Amino acid sequence: RMKRYVLIVAGGRGLRMGGDLPKQFIPMEGKPILMHTLETFHRWDEQAELVLVLPDSHRPYWEMLCREIGCLAPHRVVSGGETRFHSVRNGLEHIRSELEESRGEALVAVHDGVRPFVSAEVITACFSEAERYGAAIPVVPMVDSLRLCEGESSQPVDRTRYVAVQTPQVFQGDLLLKAYAQPYSPLFTDDASVVEASGHSVKLVSGNRENIKLTTPLDLLVAESLFRQSHHS
C-alpha cells in the first residue's frame, strides 16, 4: 500500500486566546491539545509517518512536555516558517528525498495541530479519495445563513452553494511537492488552494462536525466537553 505521511502544522501564536500559552499547548484531560492531535493520527495508523512542524521558539517547551507527559505518538519535529505556506514547505522539504524515492507511491496529509477531534472515518476517506484523485479535503455544510458584504450594503447568498473546509487535506506526494514549488501568494489560504493554483482539482469528502479548529475561548469550552465525552464513553 502507499506510504502515508501526516504533516501536523502548529504555528499558531495563540494570540486570540488571551494569555501567553499558544493554543496548541493548552492542556485538556492532562495533555496539550497538540499531543491529542498527534495521538489521534497514531491511533488511526501506527505506520503513518508523523511530522510536526513547529516554530523554533516553541521546540524546547514541546520537548519538555513530551518528556514530562510522554507522547504516545512517535514523530519528527521540523522548524516552522513565517507563514503556514512556508511551514508546510519546510515539512515537505524534510521528507522530499523519501517522497522522491517512493516514486509516486506516497500520500501526504496536512493537518492543523489544533484540530484534535477529526474522526478516523474522515481521515480514511480523505486518504482513499486522494489515492484515487490525487487530492482530497474534508468539508461540512454551512449551518448559518450567509450574507455577502459590499461596502455599506449586504445581500443574502445561497448557503447550499458553500461549504466550510477542514483538515486533513491529503495529496499524492509528488503533486504536493510540485504545488509547493510555486512562489508564495497571499491568496493561498490552505493546501488545496496551493494545489489548485498548480492546475490540479480537489475532491471534496464529508468532514465531521466535531473537527473544529480550536481558535477562540468558546472553542475551548466545546473541546472540554468533547474530551469529557470521549474519555468517559
CSV table of C-alpha atoms in Angstrom, one decimal:
chain,number,residue,atom,x,y,z
A,1,ARG,CA,0.0,0.0,0.0
A,2,MET,CA,1.0,3.6,-0.3
A,3,LYS,CA,3.3,5.2,2.3
A,4,ARG,CA,1.4,7.7,4.5
A,5,TYR,CA,2.8,10.9,5.9
A,6,VAL,CA,1.0,13.4,8.1
A,7,LEU,CA,2.4,16.9,8.4
A,8,ILE,CA,0.9,18.5,11.5
A,9,VAL,CA,1.3,22.2,11.4
A,10,ALA,CA,1.3,24.0,14.7
A,11,GLY,CA,2.5,27.6,14.0
A,12,GLY,CA,-0.2,29.5,15.9
A,13,ARG,CA,1.0,32.1,18.4
A,14,GLY,CA,-2.3,31.7,20.2
A,15,LEU,CA,-2.8,35.5,20.4
A,16,ARG,CA,-6.6,35.3,20.1
A,17,MET,CA,-7.0,33.2,23.3
A,18,GLY,CA,-5.6,35.8,25.6
A,19,GLY,CA,-2.7,34.7,27.9
A,20,ASP,CA,0.8,33.7,26.8
A,21,LEU,CA,0.4,30.0,26.2
A,22,PRO,CA,0.0,29.2,22.4
A,23,LYS,CA,-3.3,27.4,21.9
A,24,GLN,CA,-1.8,24.1,20.8
A,25,PHE,CA,-0.2,23.8,24.2
A,26,ILE,CA,-3.3,24.4,26.3
A,27,PRO,CA,-3.9,21.2,28.4
A,28,MET,CA,-7.0,19.1,28.1
A,29,GLU,CA,-7.6,15.9,30.1
A,30,GLY,CA,-3.9,16.0,31.2
A,31,LYS,CA,-2.3,16.6,27.8
A,32,PRO,CA,-1.7,19.5,25.5
A,33,ILE,CA,-4.1,19.8,22.6
A,34,LEU,CA,-1.3,19.2,20.1
A,35,MET,CA,-0.4,15.9,21.7
A,36,HIS,CA,-4.0,14.7,21.4
A,37,THR,CA,-3.9,15.6,17.7
A,38,LEU,CA,-0.7,13.6,17.1
A,39,GLU,CA,-2.1,10.6,19.0
A,40,THR,CA,-5.4,10.7,17.0
A,41,PHE,CA,-3.3,10.0,13.8
A,42,HIS,CA,-1.1,7.4,15.5
A,43,ARG,CA,-4.3,5.6,16.7
A,44,TRP,CA,-5.6,5.7,13.2
A,45,ASP,CA,-2.5,4.2,11.7
A,46,GLU,CA,0.6,3.3,13.7
A,47,GLN,CA,2.6,3.0,10.4
A,48,ALA,CA,1.9,6.6,9.3
A,49,GLU,CA,4.9,8.9,9.5
A,50,LEU,CA,4.1,11.9,11.6
A,51,VAL,CA,6.0,15.1,11.1
A,52,LEU,CA,5.3,18.0,13.4
A,53,VAL,CA,6.1,21.5,12.1
A,54,LEU,CA,6.7,23.8,15.0
A,55,PRO,CA,8.2,27.3,15.4
A,56,ASP,CA,11.8,27.2,16.7
A,57,SER,CA,10.8,29.2,19.8
A,58,HIS,CA,8.2,26.5,20.8
A,59,ARG,CA,10.5,23.5,20.4
A,60,PRO,CA,12.2,23.5,23.9
A,61,TYR,CA,8.7,23.8,25.5
A,62,TRP,CA,7.3,20.9,23.4
A,63,GLU,CA,10.3,18.7,24.1
A,64,MET,CA,9.8,19.3,27.8
A,65,LEU,CA,6.1,18.4,27.5
A,66,CYS,CA,7.0,15.2,25.7
A,67,ARG,CA,9.5,14.3,28.4
A,68,GLU,CA,7.2,15.1,31.3
A,69,ILE,CA,3.9,13.7,29.9
A,70,GLY,CA,5.1,11.2,27.4
A,71,CYS,CA,3.8,11.5,23.8
A,72,LEU,CA,2.4,8.1,22.7
A,73,ALA,CA,2.8,9.1,19.0
A,74,PRO,CA,6.4,8.8,17.6
A,75,HIS,CA,7.1,11.9,15.4
A,76,ARG,CA,9.8,14.1,14.0
A,77,VAL,CA,9.9,17.8,14.6
A,78,VAL,CA,10.7,20.3,11.8
A,79,SER,CA,11.1,24.1,12.1
A,80,GLY,CA,8.2,26.2,11.0
A,81,GLY,CA,8.3,29.2,8.7
A,82,GLU,CA,6.9,32.7,8.7
A,83,THR,CA,3.5,31.7,7.3
A,84,ARG,CA,1.6,28.4,7.1
A,85,PHE,CA,2.6,28.1,3.5
A,86,HIS,CA,6.3,28.3,4.5
A,87,SER,CA,5.8,25.8,7.4
A,88,VAL,CA,4.2,23.2,5.1
A,89,ARG,CA,7.0,23.8,2.6
A,90,ASN,CA,9.6,23.2,5.4
A,91,GLY,CA,7.8,19.9,6.3
A,92,LEU,CA,7.8,18.8,2.7
A,93,GLU,CA,11.5,19.6,2.3
A,94,HIS,CA,12.2,17.4,5.3
A,95,ILE,CA,10.6,14.4,3.6
A,96,ARG,CA,11.4,15.3,0.0
A,97,SER,CA,14.0,12.6,-0.6
A,98,GLU,CA,11.6,9.9,0.9
A,99,LEU,CA,8.8,11.2,-1.4
A,100,GLU,CA,11.0,11.1,-4.4
A,101,GLU,CA,12.2,7.6,-3.6
A,102,SER,CA,8.6,6.4,-3.2
A,103,ARG,CA,8.1,7.1,-7.0
A,104,GLY,CA,4.6,8.4,-6.7
A,105,GLU,CA,3.6,5.8,-4.1
A,106,ALA,CA,3.2,8.2,-1.1
A,107,LEU,CA,0.3,10.2,0.2
A,108,VAL,CA,0.8,13.3,2.4
A,109,ALA,CA,-1.8,14.8,4.7
A,110,VAL,CA,-1.5,18.3,6.1
A,111,HIS,CA,-3.5,18.8,9.3
A,112,ASP,CA,-3.9,21.7,11.8
A,113,GLY,CA,-2.3,21.0,15.2
A,114,VAL,CA,-5.4,22.4,16.9
A,115,ARG,CA,-7.9,20.0,15.4
A,116,PRO,CA,-7.8,17.0,17.7
A,117,PHE,CA,-11.3,15.8,17.0
A,118,VAL,CA,-11.0,14.6,13.4
A,119,SER,CA,-12.6,11.1,13.1
A,120,ALA,CA,-10.8,8.1,11.9
A,121,GLU,CA,-13.5,7.7,9.2
A,122,VAL,CA,-12.8,11.1,7.8
A,123,ILE,CA,-9.0,10.5,7.8
A,124,THR,CA,-9.5,7.2,6.0
A,125,ALA,CA,-11.9,8.8,3.4
A,126,CYS,CA,-9.5,11.6,2.7
A,127,PHE,CA,-6.6,9.2,2.2
A,128,SER,CA,-8.6,6.8,-0.1
A,129,GLU,CA,-10.0,9.6,-2.2
A,130,ALA,CA,-6.5,11.2,-2.5
A,131,GLU,CA,-5.2,7.9,-3.7
A,132,ARG,CA,-7.8,7.8,-6.5
A,133,TYR,CA,-8.0,11.5,-7.4
A,134,GLY,CA,-4.6,13.0,-6.3
A,135,ALA,CA,-6.2,15.5,-3.8
A,136,ALA,CA,-9.0,15.3,-1.2
A,137,ILE,CA,-10.2,17.6,1.5
A,138,PRO,CA,-12.9,17.3,4.2
A,139,VAL,CA,-15.8,19.8,4.2
A,140,VAL,CA,-19.0,20.4,6.1
A,141,PRO,CA,-22.2,22.2,5.1
A,142,MET,CA,-22.8,25.7,6.3
A,143,VAL,CA,-25.4,25.9,9.1
A,144,ASP,CA,-25.6,29.7,9.4
A,145,SER,CA,-27.3,32.0,7.0
A,146,LEU,CA,-24.6,33.8,4.9
A,147,ARG,CA,-24.5,37.4,3.6
A,148,LEU,CA,-22.1,39.0,1.1
A,149,CYS,CA,-21.0,42.4,2.3
A,150,GLU,CA,-20.1,45.1,-0.2
A,151,GLY,CA,-19.2,48.4,1.3
A,152,GLU,CA,-22.2,49.6,3.4
A,153,SER,CA,-24.7,47.2,1.8
A,154,SER,CA,-25.1,43.4,2.1
A,155,GLN,CA,-27.2,40.7,0.5
A,156,PRO,CA,-28.1,37.1,1.3
A,157,VAL,CA,-26.4,34.3,-0.6
A,158,ASP,CA,-27.4,30.7,-1.1
A,159,ARG,CA,-25.6,28.8,1.7
A,160,THR,CA,-26.2,25.5,-0.1
A,161,ARG,CA,-23.5,26.6,-2.6
A,162,TYR,CA,-20.9,27.0,0.2
A,163,VAL,CA,-19.1,24.6,2.5
A,164,ALA,CA,-16.6,25.0,5.3
A,165,VAL,CA,-13.2,23.5,4.8
A,166,GLN,CA,-11.4,21.3,7.4
A,167,THR,CA,-8.2,19.3,7.5
A,168,PRO,CA,-6.6,16.8,7.0
A,169,GLN,CA,-6.1,17.8,3.3
A,170,VAL,CA,-4.5,14.8,1.6
A,171,PHE,CA,-2.5,14.7,-1.6
A,172,GLN,CA,-0.3,12.5,-3.7
A,173,GLY,CA,3.3,13.3,-2.6
A,174,ASP,CA,4.8,14.3,-5.9
A,175,LEU,CA,1.7,16.5,-6.6
A,176,LEU,CA,2.1,18.4,-3.3
A,177,LEU,CA,5.9,18.9,-3.9
A,178,LYS,CA,5.2,20.3,-7.3
A,179,ALA,CA,2.5,22.7,-5.9
A,180,TYR,CA,4.7,23.9,-3.1
A,181,ALA,CA,7.5,24.8,-5.6
A,182,GLN,CA,5.3,27.8,-6.6
A,183,PRO,CA,6.2,31.2,-5.2
A,184,TYR,CA,4.1,32.2,-2.2
A,185,SER,CA,0.9,34.1,-2.7
A,186,PRO,CA,-1.3,35.7,0.0
A,187,LEU,CA,-4.3,34.0,-1.9
A,188,PHE,CA,-3.1,30.6,-0.6
A,189,THR,CA,-5.5,30.1,2.3
A,190,ASP,CA,-4.9,26.3,2.7
A,191,ASP,CA,-3.1,23.5,0.9
A,192,ALA,CA,-6.0,22.9,-1.5
A,193,SER,CA,-5.7,26.4,-2.8
A,194,VAL,CA,-1.9,25.9,-3.4
A,195,VAL,CA,-2.6,22.6,-5.3
A,196,GLU,CA,-5.4,24.2,-7.4
A,197,ALA,CA,-3.1,27.1,-8.3
A,198,SER,CA,-0.7,24.5,-9.8
A,199,GLY,CA,-3.5,23.2,-12.0
A,200,HIS,CA,-4.9,20.1,-10.2
A,201,SER,CA,-8.6,19.9,-9.0
A,202,VAL,CA,-9.5,18.7,-5.5
A,203,LYS,CA,-12.1,16.1,-4.4
A,204,LEU,CA,-14.5,17.0,-1.6
A,205,VAL,CA,-15.1,14.5,1.2
A,206,SER,CA,-17.7,14.8,4.0
A,207,GLY,CA,-15.9,16.0,7.2
A,208,ASN,CA,-17.1,15.5,10.8
A,209,ARG,CA,-18.8,18.4,12.6
A,210,GLU,CA,-16.7,17.9,15.8
A,211,ASN,CA,-13.5,18.5,13.8
A,212,ILE,CA,-13.3,22.2,14.8
A,213,LYS,CA,-10.2,24.3,14.8
A,214,LEU,CA,-9.6,25.5,18.4
A,215,THR,CA,-9.2,29.2,18.0
A,216,THR,CA,-11.4,31.1,20.4
A,217,PRO,CA,-12.3,30.7,24.1
A,218,LEU,CA,-15.7,29.3,23.1
A,219,ASP,CA,-14.0,26.6,21.0
A,220,LEU,CA,-12.1,25.6,24.2
A,221,LEU,CA,-15.3,25.1,26.1
A,222,VAL,CA,-16.7,22.9,23.3
A,223,ALA,CA,-13.4,21.0,23.3
A,224,GLU,CA,-13.5,20.3,27.1
A,225,SER,CA,-17.0,18.9,26.7
A,226,LEU,CA,-15.9,16.7,23.7
A,227,PHE,CA,-12.9,15.4,25.6
A,228,ARG,CA,-15.0,14.6,28.6
A,229,GLN,CA,-17.4,12.7,26.3
A,230,SER,CA,-14.7,10.7,24.6
A,231,HIS,CA,-12.8,9.8,27.7
A,232,HIS,CA,-15.9,8.8,29.7
A,233,SER,CA,-17.9,7.0,27.0
